[in-house]
Structures are given as structure tokens and as C-alpha cells.
Amino acid sequence: MIIATGLPTGTHPATAAAYATAACDPAGQTAADEAVAAQLNATLSGAMRGSMDAYRVSCARMVIKAVAQRGNPERAP
């Protein structure tokens, strides 16, 4: 899976830090994004554990918002 930065999921933090990222939400990340990331990290396992952060959650939030604005179903058929 490719994330908004164009880096594969699970990219080492040092590698990810070398690439600039653009805000998914023009208003930026929220405290709620940070809280959701913490909740997800507690339930993820293996290589995914600890991989969520407020940035990724804010990007997912913006994708969900765009889908809803277009009137598309939550799940692809």
C-alpha cells in the first residue's frame, strides 16, 4: 500500500523523515487524530504496531470526507 507521501507503508522512520510531506488537511492534524493513532497502535500487531501517527490518521480522515462529499458508499462495491 502506498501512503500520501508516496512511501510504502512501514517505511523506516529515518527514511520517511528524509521526505517532505504535505498536509492532508489544510487545517493540520488534530488532537483527535493523535488519540485515534494511539488507539490504533494499541490494537495493531506485527510490523503495523506503532506505525500509525496523527499525520496518517488526518489523511484517512480527509479521504473519508471526500468519499462522503461525493456521495459514494463507505465501502467500494
mmCIF file of N, CA and C in Angstrom:
data_model
loop_
_atom_site.group_PDB
_atom_site.id
_atom_site.type_symbol
_atom_site.label_atom_id
_atom_site.label_comp_id
_atom_site.label_asym_id
_atom_site.label_seq_id
_atom_site.Cartn_x
_atom_site.Cartn_y
_atom_site.Cartn_z
ATOM 1 N N MET A 1 0.837 -1.166 0.000
ATOM 2 C CA MET A 1 0.000 0.000 0.000
ATOM 3 C C MET A 1 0.889 1.239 0.000
ATOM 4 N N ILE A 2 0.505 2.250 -0.747
ATOM 5 C CA ILE A 2 1.255 3.497 -0.794
ATOM 6 C C ILE A 2 0.495 4.551 0.002
ATOM 7 N N ILE A 3 1.211 5.277 0.828
ATOM 8 C CA ILE A 3 0.574 6.339 1.610
ATOM 9 C C ILE A 3 0.754 7.663 0.892
ATOM 10 N N ALA A 4 0.187 8.712 1.445
ATOM 11 C CA ALA A 4 0.172 10.021 0.797
ATOM 12 C C ALA A 4 1.565 10.530 0.448
ATOM 13 N N THR A 5 2.584 10.121 1.158
ATOM 14 C CA THR A 5 3.932 10.599 0.883
ATOM 15 C C THR A 5 4.555 9.874 -0.291
ATOM 16 N N GLY A 6 3.918 8.794 -0.748
ATOM 17 C CA GLY A 6 4.495 8.013 -1.832
ATOM 18 C C GLY A 6 5.448 6.949 -1.330
ATOM 19 N N LEU A 7 5.607 6.833 -0.026
ATOM 20 C CA LEU A 7 6.472 5.814 0.554
ATOM 21 C C LEU A 7 5.647 4.603 0.938
ATOM 22 N N PRO A 8 6.198 3.412 0.786
ATOM 23 C CA PRO A 8 5.455 2.222 1.190
ATOM 24 C C PRO A 8 5.157 2.240 2.679
ATOM 25 N N THR A 9 4.033 1.651 3.052
ATOM 26 C CA THR A 9 3.678 1.520 4.457
ATOM 27 C C THR A 9 4.785 0.763 5.177
ATOM 28 N N GLY A 10 5.097 1.185 6.382
ATOM 29 C CA GLY A 10 6.140 0.517 7.159
ATOM 30 C C GLY A 10 7.536 1.039 6.866
ATOM 31 N N THR A 11 7.638 2.118 6.097
ATOM 32 C CA THR A 11 8.939 2.698 5.794
ATOM 33 C C THR A 11 9.630 3.103 7.091
ATOM 34 N N HIS A 12 10.898 2.815 7.191
ATOM 35 C CA HIS A 12 11.663 3.137 8.389
ATOM 36 C C HIS A 12 11.555 4.637 8.681
ATOM 37 N N PRO A 13 11.346 5.034 9.945
ATOM 38 C CA PRO A 13 11.181 6.452 10.288
ATOM 39 C C PRO A 13 12.307 7.349 9.778
ATOM 40 N N ALA A 14 13.542 6.860 9.800
ATOM 41 C CA ALA A 14 14.657 7.685 9.324
ATOM 42 C C ALA A 14 14.530 7.949 7.825
ATOM 43 N N THR A 15 14.052 6.966 7.089
ATOM 44 C CA THR A 15 13.844 7.147 5.653
ATOM 45 C C THR A 15 12.684 8.093 5.412
ATOM 46 N N ALA A 16 11.596 7.901 6.132
ATOM 47 C CA ALA A 16 10.417 8.745 5.972
ATOM 48 C C ALA A 16 10.742 10.191 6.306
ATOM 49 N N ALA A 17 11.599 10.421 7.287
ATOM 50 C CA ALA A 17 11.942 11.784 7.690
ATOM 51 C C ALA A 17 12.698 12.521 6.595
ATOM 52 N N ALA A 18 13.317 11.786 5.691
ATOM 53 C CA ALA A 18 14.082 12.401 4.615
ATOM 54 C C ALA A 18 13.182 12.960 3.521
ATOM 55 N N TYR A 19 11.919 12.611 3.530
ATOM 56 C CA TYR A 19 10.982 13.053 2.509
ATOM 57 C C TYR A 19 10.030 14.085 3.094
ATOM 58 N N ALA A 20 9.788 15.148 2.341
ATOM 59 C CA ALA A 20 8.830 16.159 2.781
ATOM 60 C C ALA A 20 7.417 15.621 2.589
ATOM 61 N N THR A 21 6.522 16.007 3.478
ATOM 62 C CA THR A 21 5.124 15.616 3.349
ATOM 63 C C THR A 21 4.268 16.871 3.277
ATOM 64 N N ALA A 22 3.165 16.753 2.598
ATOM 65 C CA ALA A 22 2.202 17.847 2.521
ATOM 66 C C ALA A 22 1.054 17.515 3.461
ATOM 67 N N ALA A 23 0.495 18.537 4.061
ATOM 68 C CA ALA A 23 -0.632 18.315 4.960
ATOM 69 C C ALA A 23 -1.816 17.768 4.169
ATOM 70 N N CYS A 24 -2.399 16.702 4.649
ATOM 71 C CA CYS A 24 -3.600 16.158 4.013
ATOM 72 C C CYS A 24 -4.786 17.071 4.283
ATOM 73 N N ASP A 25 -4.850 17.576 5.499
ATOM 74 C CA ASP A 25 -5.900 18.506 5.896
ATOM 75 C C ASP A 25 -5.260 19.890 5.982
ATOM 76 N N PRO A 26 -5.758 20.850 5.200
ATOM 77 C CA PRO A 26 -5.160 22.190 5.248
ATOM 78 C C PRO A 26 -5.127 22.787 6.659
ATOM 79 N N ALA A 27 -6.053 22.370 7.516
ATOM 80 C CA ALA A 27 -6.077 22.858 8.895
ATOM 81 C C ALA A 27 -5.075 22.123 9.783
ATOM 82 N N GLY A 28 -4.474 21.060 9.259
ATOM 83 C CA GLY A 28 -3.477 20.309 10.010
ATOM 84 C C GLY A 28 -4.058 19.153 10.803
ATOM 85 N N GLN A 29 -3.197 18.535 11.561
ATOM 86 C CA GLN A 29 -3.581 17.401 12.391
ATOM 87 C C GLN A 29 -4.254 17.908 13.661
ATOM 88 N N THR A 30 -5.090 17.049 14.230
ATOM 89 C CA THR A 30 -5.816 17.437 15.431
ATOM 90 C C THR A 30 -5.428 16.539 16.604
ATOM 91 N N ALA A 31 -5.836 16.957 17.788
ATOM 92 C CA ALA A 31 -5.628 16.125 18.973
ATOM 93 C C ALA A 31 -6.407 14.822 18.832
ATOM 94 N N ALA A 32 -7.562 14.890 18.169
ATOM 95 C CA ALA A 32 -8.348 13.674 17.939
ATOM 96 C C ALA A 32 -7.595 12.713 17.028
ATOM 97 N N ASP A 33 -6.871 13.232 16.032
ATOM 98 C CA ASP A 33 -6.064 12.377 15.148
ATOM 99 C C ASP A 33 -5.002 11.647 15.956
ATOM 100 N N GLU A 34 -4.377 12.359 16.871
ATOM 101 C CA GLU A 34 -3.354 11.759 17.735
ATOM 102 C C GLU A 34 -3.960 10.673 18.621
ATOM 103 N N ALA A 35 -5.155 10.926 19.160
ATOM 104 C CA ALA A 35 -5.828 9.953 20.024
ATOM 105 C C ALA A 35 -6.207 8.700 19.242
ATOM 106 N N VAL A 36 -6.709 8.882 18.023
ATOM 107 C CA VAL A 36 -7.081 7.729 17.190
ATOM 108 C C VAL A 36 -5.833 6.919 16.850
ATOM 109 N N ALA A 37 -4.742 7.587 16.523
ATOM 110 C CA ALA A 37 -3.490 6.887 16.216
ATOM 111 C C ALA A 37 -3.039 6.047 17.411
ATOM 112 N N ALA A 38 -3.127 6.610 18.603
ATOM 113 C CA ALA A 38 -2.726 5.876 19.811
ATOM 114 C C ALA A 38 -3.614 4.649 20.022
ATOM 115 N N GLN A 39 -4.921 4.809 19.799
ATOM 116 C CA GLN A 39 -5.845 3.678 19.949
ATOM 117 C C GLN A 39 -5.514 2.586 18.929
ATOM 118 N N LEU A 40 -5.274 2.992 17.693
ATOM 119 C CA LEU A 40 -4.960 2.003 16.659
ATOM 120 C C LEU A 40 -3.647 1.295 16.954
ATOM 121 N N ASN A 41 -2.647 2.029 17.375
ATOM 122 C CA ASN A 41 -1.346 1.416 17.680
ATOM 123 C C ASN A 41 -1.452 0.369 18.775
ATOM 124 N N ALA A 42 -2.390 0.556 19.686
ATOM 125 C CA ALA A 42 -2.576 -0.415 20.765
ATOM 126 C C ALA A 42 -3.209 -1.710 20.265
ATOM 127 N N THR A 43 -3.899 -1.652 19.122
ATOM 128 C CA THR A 43 -4.573 -2.845 18.607
ATOM 129 C C THR A 43 -3.844 -3.488 17.434
ATOM 130 N N LEU A 44 -2.954 -2.740 16.788
ATOM 131 C CA LEU A 44 -2.220 -3.295 15.649
ATOM 132 C C LEU A 44 -1.161 -4.272 16.141
ATOM 133 N N SER A 45 -0.784 -5.195 15.265
ATOM 134 C CA SER A 45 0.226 -6.166 15.657
ATOM 135 C C SER A 45 1.285 -6.285 14.573
ATOM 136 N N GLY A 46 2.333 -6.977 14.891
ATOM 137 C CA GLY A 46 3.405 -7.220 13.937
ATOM 138 C C GLY A 46 4.052 -5.928 13.462
ATOM 139 N N ALA A 47 4.376 -5.883 12.177
ATOM 140 C CA ALA A 47 5.056 -4.725 11.592
ATOM 141 C C ALA A 47 4.190 -3.470 11.625
ATOM 142 N N MET A 48 2.877 -3.635 11.719
ATOM 143 C CA MET A 48 1.975 -2.482 11.739
ATOM 144 C C MET A 48 1.930 -1.797 13.109
ATOM 145 N N ARG A 49 2.272 -2.526 14.169
ATOM 146 C CA ARG A 49 2.183 -1.963 15.525
ATOM 147 C C ARG A 49 3.074 -0.730 15.632
ATOM 148 N N GLY A 50 2.493 0.364 16.073
ATOM 149 C CA GLY A 50 3.240 1.600 16.248
ATOM 150 C C GLY A 50 3.404 2.424 14.982
ATOM 151 N N SER A 51 2.817 1.975 13.880
ATOM 152 C CA SER A 51 3.029 2.670 12.603
ATOM 153 C C SER A 51 2.058 3.817 12.352
ATOM 154 N N MET A 52 0.987 3.904 13.134
ATOM 155 C CA MET A 52 0.030 4.988 12.920
ATOM 156 C C MET A 52 0.488 6.240 13.652
ATOM 157 N N ASP A 53 0.264 7.373 13.027
ATOM 158 C CA ASP A 53 0.539 8.652 13.657
ATOM 159 C C ASP A 53 -0.565 9.626 13.261
ATOM 160 N N ALA A 54 -0.551 10.808 13.860
ATOM 161 C CA ALA A 54 -1.607 11.788 13.604
ATOM 162 C C ALA A 54 -1.665 12.176 12.131
ATOM 163 N N TYR A 55 -0.521 12.235 11.468
ATOM 164 C CA TYR A 55 -0.491 12.575 10.045
ATOM 165 C C TYR A 55 -1.284 11.560 9.224
ATOM 166 N N ARG A 56 -1.016 10.290 9.422
ATOM 167 C CA ARG A 56 -1.711 9.246 8.656
ATOM 168 C C ARG A 56 -3.211 9.238 8.958
ATOM 169 N N VAL A 57 -3.560 9.452 10.210
ATOM 170 C CA VAL A 57 -4.979 9.498 10.567
ATOM 171 C C VAL A 57 -5.646 10.705 9.909
ATOM 172 N N SER A 58 -4.962 11.850 9.880
ATOM 173 C CA SER A 58 -5.549 13.027 9.238
ATOM 174 C C SER A 58 -5.749 12.786 7.746
ATOM 175 N N CYS A 59 -4.839 12.064 7.115
ATOM 176 C CA CYS A 59 -5.002 11.729 5.695
ATOM 177 C C CYS A 59 -6.206 10.812 5.494
ATOM 178 N N ALA A 60 -6.350 9.826 6.344
ATOM 179 C CA ALA A 60 -7.502 8.920 6.248
ATOM 180 C C ALA A 60 -8.800 9.686 6.468
ATOM 181 N N ARG A 61 -8.780 10.613 7.408
ATOM 182 C CA ARG A 61 -9.964 11.431 7.681
ATOM 183 C C ARG A 61 -10.362 12.242 6.454
ATOM 184 N N MET A 62 -9.389 12.769 5.735
ATOM 185 C CA MET A 62 -9.683 13.563 4.549
ATOM 186 C C MET A 62 -10.202 12.685 3.400
ATOM 187 N N VAL A 63 -9.710 11.463 3.290
ATOM 188 C CA VAL A 63 -10.223 10.532 2.274
ATOM 189 C C VAL A 63 -11.684 10.212 2.579
ATOM 190 N N ILE A 64 -11.990 9.930 3.836
ATOM 191 C CA ILE A 64 -13.368 9.626 4.234
ATOM 192 C C ILE A 64 -14.279 10.817 3.937
ATOM 193 N N LYS A 65 -13.793 12.011 4.221
ATOM 194 C CA LYS A 65 -14.570 13.221 3.957
ATOM 195 C C LYS A 65 -14.844 13.378 2.456
ATOM 196 N N ALA A 66 -13.840 13.148 1.621
ATOM 197 C CA ALA A 66 -14.004 13.272 0.168
ATOM 198 C C ALA A 66 -15.001 12.249 -0.365
ATOM 199 N N VAL A 67 -14.948 11.033 0.139
ATOM 200 C CA VAL A 67 -15.886 9.983 -0.273
ATOM 201 C C VAL A 67 -17.313 10.398 0.082
ATOM 202 N N ALA A 68 -17.503 10.888 1.286
ATOM 203 C CA ALA A 68 -18.843 11.306 1.734
ATOM 204 C C ALA A 68 -19.352 12.486 0.905
ATOM 205 N N GLN A 69 -18.475 13.449 0.622
ATOM 206 C CA GLN A 69 -18.887 14.622 -0.153
ATOM 207 C C GLN A 69 -19.320 14.244 -1.569
ATOM 208 N N ARG A 70 -18.746 13.193 -2.091
ATOM 209 C CA ARG A 70 -19.088 12.749 -3.445
ATOM 210 C C ARG A 70 -20.308 11.831 -3.460
ATOM 211 N N GLY A 71 -20.808 11.513 -2.271
ATOM 212 C CA GLY A 71 -21.980 10.650 -2.178
ATOM 213 C C GLY A 71 -21.692 9.182 -2.462
ATOM 214 N N ASN A 72 -20.424 8.823 -2.384
ATOM 215 C CA ASN A 72 -20.049 7.423 -2.628
ATOM 216 C C ASN A 72 -20.279 6.589 -1.380
ATOM 217 N N PRO A 73 -20.517 5.283 -1.555
ATOM 218 C CA PRO A 73 -20.701 4.419 -0.377
ATOM 219 C C PRO A 73 -19.403 4.313 0.421
ATOM 220 N N GLU A 74 -19.534 4.011 1.706
ATOM 221 C CA GLU A 74 -18.356 3.871 2.557
ATOM 222 C C GLU A 74 -17.450 2.746 2.097
ATOM 223 N N ARG A 75 -18.052 1.718 1.542
ATOM 224 C CA ARG A 75 -17.273 0.573 1.053
ATOM 225 C C ARG A 75 -17.438 0.457 -0.453
ATOM 226 N N ALA A 76 -16.361 0.208 -1.133
ATOM 227 C CA ALA A 76 -16.431 0.041 -2.585
ATOM 228 C C ALA A 76 -17.213 -1.222 -2.915
ATOM 229 N N PRO A 77 -18.023 -1.188 -3.960
ATOM 230 C CA PRO A 77 -18.809 -2.390 -4.321
ATOM 231 C C PRO A 77 -17.925 -3.500 -4.851
#
